[in-house]
């Protein structure tokens, strides 16, 4: 077991008094119905928060919009300094926060720590970025003129995040949004509300220490109805939403209707192509971690293995053999690989998907099922399953947020595998396992993977924060995290300045008076 008790973690994170009636975190004026957070680990109640009513939301927005005026006037590198302090606090609190993530959401403690590490990393990235929000200088066609580009903050950024990465996804958005000069209003998943309150407490303390307005970071609690306040609100310049394609379709349409900006990071249906030259030492851990890590609840989780027929039996046997070693149980016990699903609804979705795959002709290679008995009282622990299937099955085309891995064969050239890989509606992450340079390059070329993430000889999940994160098609097209994703959090302004005594018009137009 990890050395921290969960009570101690809650206390360190300022969550010891999370119960009915307490309004938690600063800038959280919640007065609505109670949201109880039960741990999928042991089924116990961890705490309760109140949902935000429309009035509460209005108070949050008033606080946030007022804070924006102060925050945008602070030079970007000084905003970076605040993010640096936030990152340092996260370093201090990595263990308790990682533990809370693990206990409230159910991922392994190692993955909980990894998630907090992603937060620390994005803070470091954002600090450096705070000195590099550069525009360009563009040659003007007119004498005595100069053109340049500036990047200005947007205003209020609304962040809608999912239960599966209850802290990191917020931080990818918020750390960038802050250095860019925006203030943030966060609607976290109602399935992991305490994680959001813990994060809010941490940043609120940093803001207070620096005498900065608390409205720079706000949270609102609740279900999709609270999300709708954000999507419909013209004061929210950008809505960054991470979650299901179903949710993204609604959010994207609503925000577009009012000409707001949205950044959508939605479902994946990620595949690994395993070619004849693939190295099994790399394939097995890559595929197994990808499929069962976070109990198959990452948007980057490996859903499909597309295996060349010449190595199919060998690869299948190695993967099935590795599944025999997987330990399922309390995720806070570091000897376990896989914890529970988030809740019983997720368990039912998992069971229904297995039935559907069977009904469509799938052959079960590793049997799934719900675990019962000591240690599994929450009813949320399931066995990772492997099913031999075909790409066109309806269930294979669909993202099921659970540890179900579909195996399929390809024959002939890598192009055939790429066609299968791209033959789904989603386009988030993809990998090829090969030692053939030509295959790898084809996979990465314009005619290769159509995903936002395409990897060679690593799995589909576990992306580093330094790259832009997101994907195409039903994945929504947005990019979060590294590279130049920061540009989404700013508005571009083109400036033309005339320092001559004349007024020549562009395109050579004459307009003599
Ligand atoms: C998600 O599942 O929403 O690439 C994010 C990964 C992690 C992030 C996943 N760094 O698997």
Tab-separated table of N, CA and C in Angstrom, residues 85-195:
chain	number	residue	atom	x	y	z
A	85	UNK	N	4.590	28.892	-9.264
A	85	UNK	CA	4.280	28.623	-7.853
A	85	UNK	C	3.233	27.521	-7.721
A	86	UNK	N	2.263	27.547	-8.619
A	86	UNK	CA	1.238	26.491	-8.608
A	86	UNK	C	1.892	25.126	-8.863
A	87	UNK	N	2.798	25.073	-9.838
A	87	UNK	CA	3.508	23.824	-10.137
A	87	UNK	C	4.306	23.337	-8.932
A	88	UNK	N	4.914	24.283	-8.204
A	88	UNK	CA	5.683	23.882	-7.012
A	88	UNK	C	4.781	23.303	-5.932
A	89	UNK	N	3.608	23.907	-5.762
A	89	UNK	CA	2.643	23.369	-4.790
A	89	UNK	C	2.238	21.940	-5.189
A	90	UNK	N	2.086	21.744	-6.491
A	90	UNK	CA	1.715	20.395	-6.960
A	90	UNK	C	2.829	19.392	-6.668
A	91	UNK	N	4.078	19.866	-6.768
A	91	UNK	CA	5.202	18.976	-6.424
A	91	UNK	C	5.079	18.553	-4.958
A	92	UNK	N	4.770	19.522	-4.093
A	92	UNK	CA	4.642	19.218	-2.651
A	92	UNK	C	3.480	18.271	-2.388
A	93	UNK	N	2.409	18.433	-3.173
A	93	UNK	CA	1.170	17.693	-2.879
A	93	UNK	C	0.953	16.504	-3.816
A	94	UNK	N	2.020	16.120	-4.507
A	94	UNK	CA	1.857	15.064	-5.511
A	94	UNK	C	1.265	13.784	-4.910
A	95	UNK	N	1.767	13.382	-3.754
A	95	UNK	CA	1.282	12.110	-3.184
A	95	UNK	C	-0.179	12.176	-2.748
A	96	UNK	N	-0.568	13.171	-1.917
A	96	UNK	CA	-1.994	13.181	-1.543
A	96	UNK	C	-2.937	13.382	-2.730
A	97	UNK	N	-2.538	14.232	-3.682
A	97	UNK	CA	-3.434	14.456	-4.823
A	97	UNK	C	-3.497	13.202	-5.698
A	98	UNK	N	-2.358	12.567	-5.899
A	98	UNK	CA	-2.335	11.317	-6.672
A	98	UNK	C	-3.194	10.252	-5.996
A	99	UNK	N	-3.152	10.266	-4.670
A	99	UNK	CA	-3.956	9.290	-3.924
A	99	UNK	C	-5.446	9.580	-4.070
A	100	UNK	N	-5.810	10.864	-3.980
A	100	UNK	CA	-7.230	11.211	-4.135
A	100	UNK	C	-7.722	10.832	-5.538
A	101	UNK	N	-6.909	11.118	-6.554
A	101	UNK	CA	-7.285	10.761	-7.925
A	101	UNK	C	-7.547	9.261	-7.996
A	102	UNK	N	-6.620	8.492	-7.421
A	102	UNK	CA	-6.743	7.047	-7.457
A	102	UNK	C	-8.001	6.579	-6.714
A	103	UNK	N	-8.254	7.173	-5.553
A	103	UNK	CA	-9.385	6.718	-4.724
A	103	UNK	C	-10.732	7.188	-5.279
A	104	UNK	N	-10.782	8.396	-5.796
A	104	UNK	CA	-12.078	8.898	-6.279
A	104	UNK	C	-12.416	8.368	-7.673
A	105	UNK	N	-11.369	8.149	-8.491
A	105	UNK	CA	-11.614	7.756	-9.876
A	105	UNK	C	-11.350	6.271	-10.117
A	106	UNK	N	-10.428	5.694	-9.360
A	106	UNK	CA	-10.201	4.253	-9.450
A	106	UNK	C	-8.968	3.829	-10.225
A	107	UNK	N	-8.199	4.790	-10.781
A	107	UNK	CA	-6.982	4.367	-11.504
A	107	UNK	C	-5.901	3.981	-10.499
A	108	UNK	N	-4.877	3.276	-10.969
A	108	UNK	CA	-3.839	2.816	-10.044
A	108	UNK	C	-3.116	4.027	-9.432
A	109	UNK	N	-2.575	3.832	-8.242
A	109	UNK	CA	-1.875	4.927	-7.558
A	109	UNK	C	-0.740	5.449	-8.434
A	110	UNK	N	-0.024	4.528	-9.092
A	110	UNK	CA	1.053	4.936	-10.011
A	110	UNK	C	0.521	5.881	-11.090
A	111	UNK	N	-0.657	5.539	-11.611
A	111	UNK	CA	-1.244	6.387	-12.657
A	111	UNK	C	-1.775	7.697	-12.073
A	112	UNK	N	-2.226	7.630	-10.835
A	112	UNK	CA	-2.654	8.856	-10.141
A	112	UNK	C	-1.467	9.806	-10.002
A	113	UNK	N	-0.325	9.238	-9.584
A	113	UNK	CA	0.890	10.060	-9.475
A	113	UNK	C	1.299	10.583	-10.848
A	114	UNK	N	1.161	9.715	-11.865
A	114	UNK	CA	1.519	10.109	-13.230
A	114	UNK	C	0.661	11.268	-13.694
A	115	UNK	N	-0.596	11.232	-13.284
A	115	UNK	CA	-1.499	12.307	-13.692
A	115	UNK	C	-1.066	13.635	-13.062
A	116	UNK	N	-0.686	13.582	-11.789
A	116	UNK	CA	-0.219	14.829	-11.144
A	116	UNK	C	1.098	15.274	-11.799
A	117	UNK	N	1.925	14.301	-12.192
A	117	UNK	CA	3.173	14.656	-12.889
A	117	UNK	C	2.866	15.403	-14.188
A	118	UNK	N	1.802	14.986	-14.885
A	118	UNK	CA	1.422	15.712	-16.111
A	118	UNK	C	1.066	17.161	-15.785
A	119	UNK	N	0.447	17.355	-14.613
A	119	UNK	CA	0.104	18.735	-14.203
A	119	UNK	C	1.373	19.548	-13.968
A	120	UNK	N	2.332	18.939	-13.282
A	120	UNK	CA	3.594	19.627	-12.989
A	120	UNK	C	4.301	19.967	-14.304
A	121	UNK	N	4.312	18.993	-15.207
A	121	UNK	CA	4.999	19.193	-16.487
A	121	UNK	C	4.355	20.322	-17.298
A	122	UNK	N	3.023	20.357	-17.318
A	122	UNK	CA	2.387	21.411	-18.127
A	122	UNK	C	2.623	22.775	-17.480
A	123	UNK	N	2.732	22.808	-16.151
A	123	UNK	CA	3.051	24.096	-15.506
A	123	UNK	C	4.429	24.562	-15.960
A	124	UNK	N	5.414	23.648	-15.955
A	124	UNK	CA	6.762	24.023	-16.412
A	124	UNK	C	6.707	24.521	-17.858
A	125	UNK	N	5.967	23.799	-18.674
A	125	UNK	CA	5.837	24.174	-20.086
A	125	UNK	C	5.247	25.587	-20.192
A	126	UNK	N	4.191	25.820	-19.401
A	126	UNK	CA	3.487	27.114	-19.475
A	126	UNK	C	4.378	28.252	-18.980
A	127	UNK	N	5.228	27.967	-17.995
A	127	UNK	CA	6.122	29.014	-17.488
A	127	UNK	C	7.055	29.461	-18.621
A	128	UNK	N	7.640	28.503	-19.325
A	128	UNK	CA	8.518	28.850	-20.448
A	128	UNK	C	7.756	29.596	-21.534
A	129	UNK	N	6.560	29.111	-21.775
A	129	UNK	CA	5.708	29.708	-22.803
A	129	UNK	C	5.375	31.172	-22.490
A	130	UNK	N	5.308	31.483	-21.206
A	130	UNK	CA	4.891	32.835	-20.812
A	130	UNK	C	5.863	33.896	-21.336
A	131	UNK	N	7.047	33.487	-21.772
A	131	UNK	CA	7.983	34.429	-22.399
A	131	UNK	C	8.036	34.233	-23.914
A	132	UNK	N	7.138	33.430	-24.436
A	132	UNK	CA	7.227	33.114	-25.879
A	132	UNK	C	5.890	33.206	-26.602
A	133	UNK	N	5.026	34.083	-26.119
A	133	UNK	CA	3.711	34.221	-26.781
A	133	UNK	C	3.886	35.181	-27.961
A	134	UNK	N	4.792	34.806	-28.825
A	134	UNK	CA	5.256	35.729	-29.861
A	134	UNK	C	4.337	35.786	-31.070
A	135	UNK	N	4.188	37.010	-31.582
A	135	UNK	CA	3.565	37.173	-32.889
A	135	UNK	C	4.656	37.320	-33.942
A	136	UNK	N	4.263	37.586	-35.168
A	136	UNK	CA	5.243	37.727	-36.245
A	136	UNK	C	5.307	39.167	-36.725
A	137	UNK	N	6.421	39.520	-37.339
A	137	UNK	CA	6.509	40.794	-38.051
A	137	UNK	C	6.448	40.430	-39.527
A	138	UNK	N	5.560	41.084	-40.274
A	138	UNK	CA	5.285	40.687	-41.658
A	138	UNK	C	5.660	41.859	-42.581
A	139	UNK	N	6.440	41.613	-43.637
A	139	UNK	CA	6.800	42.726	-44.531
A	139	UNK	C	5.548	43.329	-45.173
A	140	UNK	N	5.447	44.632	-45.123
A	140	UNK	CA	4.309	45.303	-45.755
A	140	UNK	C	4.656	45.606	-47.207
A	141	UNK	N	3.645	45.625	-48.079
A	141	UNK	CA	3.874	45.950	-49.494
A	141	UNK	C	3.971	47.466	-49.696
A	142	UNK	N	3.667	48.223	-48.637
A	142	UNK	CA	3.642	49.683	-48.782
A	142	UNK	C	4.878	50.322	-48.146
A	143	UNK	N	5.437	51.385	-48.796
A	143	UNK	CA	6.597	52.047	-48.174
A	143	UNK	C	6.207	52.688	-46.843
A	144	UNK	N	7.140	52.678	-45.887
A	144	UNK	CA	6.887	53.333	-44.599
A	144	UNK	C	5.812	52.652	-43.777
A	145	UNK	N	5.590	51.405	-44.030
A	145	UNK	CA	4.563	50.667	-43.273
A	145	UNK	C	5.173	49.408	-42.664
A	146	UNK	N	4.612	48.975	-41.581
A	146	UNK	CA	5.028	47.693	-40.997
A	146	UNK	C	3.777	46.930	-40.572
A	147	UNK	N	3.846	45.645	-40.774
A	147	UNK	CA	2.719	44.801	-40.320
A	147	UNK	C	3.212	43.862	-39.240
A	148	UNK	N	2.389	43.650	-38.262
A	148	UNK	CA	2.740	42.649	-37.256
A	148	UNK	C	1.490	41.988	-36.709
A	149	UNK	N	1.768	40.948	-35.978
A	149	UNK	CA	0.688	40.134	-35.427
A	149	UNK	C	0.863	40.118	-33.914
A	150	UNK	N	-0.224	40.282	-33.193
A	150	UNK	CA	-0.150	40.165	-31.730
A	150	UNK	C	-1.139	39.115	-31.267
A	151	UNK	N	-0.854	38.522	-30.146
A	151	UNK	CA	-1.769	37.561	-29.535
A	151	UNK	C	-2.280	38.143	-28.232
A	152	UNK	N	-3.587	38.277	-28.135
A	152	UNK	CA	-4.213	38.854	-26.944
A	152	UNK	C	-5.055	37.794	-26.228
A	153	UNK	N	-5.225	37.978	-24.911
A	153	UNK	CA	-6.077	37.013	-24.192
A	153	UNK	C	-7.525	37.058	-24.670
A	154	UNK	N	-8.225	35.955	-24.458
A	154	UNK	CA	-9.615	35.863	-24.908
A	154	UNK	C	-10.608	36.398	-23.887
A	155	UNK	N	-10.364	36.108	-22.615
A	155	UNK	CA	-11.330	36.468	-21.566
A	155	UNK	C	-11.570	35.291	-20.660
A	156	UNK	N	-12.834	34.877	-20.567
A	156	UNK	CA	-13.163	33.729	-19.722
A	156	UNK	C	-13.079	32.450	-20.571
A	157	UNK	N	-12.315	31.502	-20.080
A	157	UNK	CA	-12.243	30.191	-20.734
A	157	UNK	C	-13.033	29.196	-19.878
A	158	UNK	N	-14.006	28.542	-20.479
A	158	UNK	CA	-14.779	27.510	-19.772
A	158	UNK	C	-14.137	26.157	-20.026
A	159	UNK	N	-13.948	25.391	-18.976
A	159	UNK	CA	-13.317	24.075	-19.132
A	159	UNK	C	-14.295	23.006	-18.648
A	160	UNK	N	-14.618	22.086	-19.533
A	160	UNK	CA	-15.484	20.958	-19.164
A	160	UNK	C	-14.604	19.719	-19.241
A	161	UNK	N	-14.454	19.022	-18.114
A	161	UNK	CA	-13.525	17.877	-18.142
A	161	UNK	C	-14.241	16.601	-17.723
A	162	UNK	N	-13.610	15.480	-18.035
A	162	UNK	CA	-14.220	14.167	-17.799
A	162	UNK	C	-13.656	13.538	-16.519
A	163	UNK	N	-14.290	12.440	-16.100
A	163	UNK	CA	-13.878	11.801	-14.843
A	163	UNK	C	-12.536	11.091	-14.945
A	164	UNK	N	-12.148	10.692	-16.180
A	164	UNK	CA	-11.024	9.739	-16.302
A	164	UNK	C	-9.666	10.370	-16.050
A	165	UNK	N	-9.542	11.650	-16.369
A	165	UNK	CA	-8.340	12.414	-16.000
A	165	UNK	C	-8.839	13.622	-15.220
A	166	UNK	N	-9.223	13.385	-13.961
A	166	UNK	CA	-9.977	14.413	-13.246
A	166	UNK	C	-9.178	15.648	-12.857
A	167	UNK	N	-7.849	15.594	-12.969
A	167	UNK	CA	-7.049	16.780	-12.640
A	167	UNK	C	-6.159	17.237	-13.811
A	168	UNK	N	-5.563	16.299	-14.546
A	168	UNK	CA	-4.560	16.679	-15.556
A	168	UNK	C	-5.164	17.464	-16.714
A	169	UNK	N	-6.339	17.033	-17.182
A	169	UNK	CA	-6.908	17.691	-18.365
A	169	UNK	C	-7.241	19.155	-18.047
A	170	UNK	N	-7.744	19.383	-16.844
A	170	UNK	CA	-7.976	20.775	-16.411
A	170	UNK	C	-6.670	21.568	-16.470
A	171	UNK	N	-5.597	20.960	-15.947
A	171	UNK	CA	-4.332	21.701	-15.871
A	171	UNK	C	-3.766	21.988	-17.263
A	172	UNK	N	-3.928	21.064	-18.223
A	172	UNK	CA	-3.430	21.365	-19.588
A	172	UNK	C	-4.092	22.623	-20.103
A	173	UNK	N	-5.383	22.724	-19.825
A	173	UNK	CA	-6.123	23.887	-20.299
A	173	UNK	C	-5.806	25.130	-19.490
A	174	UNK	N	-5.876	24.966	-18.190
A	174	UNK	CA	-5.827	26.155	-17.350
A	174	UNK	C	-4.425	26.762	-17.297
A	175	UNK	N	-3.376	25.922	-17.266
A	175	UNK	CA	-2.012	26.471	-17.175
A	175	UNK	C	-1.720	27.316	-18.422
A	176	UNK	N	-2.126	26.814	-19.577
A	176	UNK	CA	-1.926	27.590	-20.810
A	176	UNK	C	-2.823	28.823	-20.814
A	177	UNK	N	-4.095	28.611	-20.466
A	177	UNK	CA	-5.053	29.724	-20.499
A	177	UNK	C	-4.579	30.856	-19.580
A	178	UNK	N	-4.066	30.501	-18.414
A	178	UNK	CA	-3.606	31.545	-17.466
A	178	UNK	C	-2.435	32.335	-18.010
A	179	UNK	N	-1.382	31.645	-18.491
A	179	UNK	CA	-0.236	32.440	-18.970
A	179	UNK	C	-0.656	33.300	-20.161
A	180	UNK	N	-1.651	32.828	-20.904
A	180	UNK	CA	-2.159	33.625	-22.033
A	180	UNK	C	-2.996	34.818	-21.570
A	181	UNK	N	-3.270	34.908	-20.275
A	181	UNK	CA	-3.975	36.072	-19.729
A	181	UNK	C	-5.460	35.881	-19.521
A	182	UNK	N	-5.927	34.643	-19.616
A	182	UNK	CA	-7.354	34.364	-19.438
A	182	UNK	C	-7.657	33.978	-17.991
A	183	UNK	N	-8.916	34.052	-17.644
A	183	UNK	CA	-9.373	33.477	-16.378
A	183	UNK	C	-10.203	32.235	-16.739
A	184	UNK	N	-10.306	31.303	-15.799
A	184	UNK	CA	-10.938	30.018	-16.137
A	184	UNK	C	-12.096	29.683	-15.217
A	185	UNK	N	-13.130	29.133	-15.795
A	185	UNK	CA	-14.246	28.586	-15.023
A	185	UNK	C	-14.343	27.107	-15.382
A	186	UNK	N	-14.200	26.263	-14.385
A	186	UNK	CA	-14.071	24.828	-14.605
A	186	UNK	C	-15.320	24.083	-14.154
A	187	UNK	N	-15.926	23.356	-15.074
A	187	UNK	CA	-16.958	22.396	-14.689
A	187	UNK	C	-16.359	21.000	-14.803
A	188	UNK	N	-16.029	20.458	-13.640
A	188	UNK	CA	-15.433	19.128	-13.615
A	188	UNK	C	-16.534	18.086	-13.722
A	189	UNK	N	-16.119	16.848	-13.916
A	189	UNK	CA	-17.098	15.764	-13.966
A	189	UNK	C	-17.769	15.608	-12.604
A	190	UNK	N	-19.072	15.398	-12.631
A	190	UNK	CA	-19.789	15.176	-11.374
A	190	UNK	C	-19.426	13.822	-10.772
A	191	UNK	N	-18.639	13.014	-11.537
A	191	UNK	CA	-18.203	11.719	-11.011
A	191	UNK	C	-16.897	11.837	-10.219
A	192	UNK	N	-16.246	12.977	-10.287
A	192	UNK	CA	-15.007	13.159	-9.508
A	192	UNK	C	-14.924	14.594	-8.983
A	193	UNK	N	-15.954	15.016	-8.224
A	193	UNK	CA	-15.994	16.432	-7.834
A	193	UNK	C	-14.925	16.819	-6.816
A	194	UNK	N	-14.501	15.863	-6.002
A	194	UNK	CA	-13.554	16.239	-4.944
A	194	UNK	C	-12.182	16.566	-5.518
A	195	UNK	N	-11.824	15.901	-6.605
A	195	UNK	CA	-10.549	16.220	-7.258
A	195	UNK	C	-10.540	17.688	-7.683
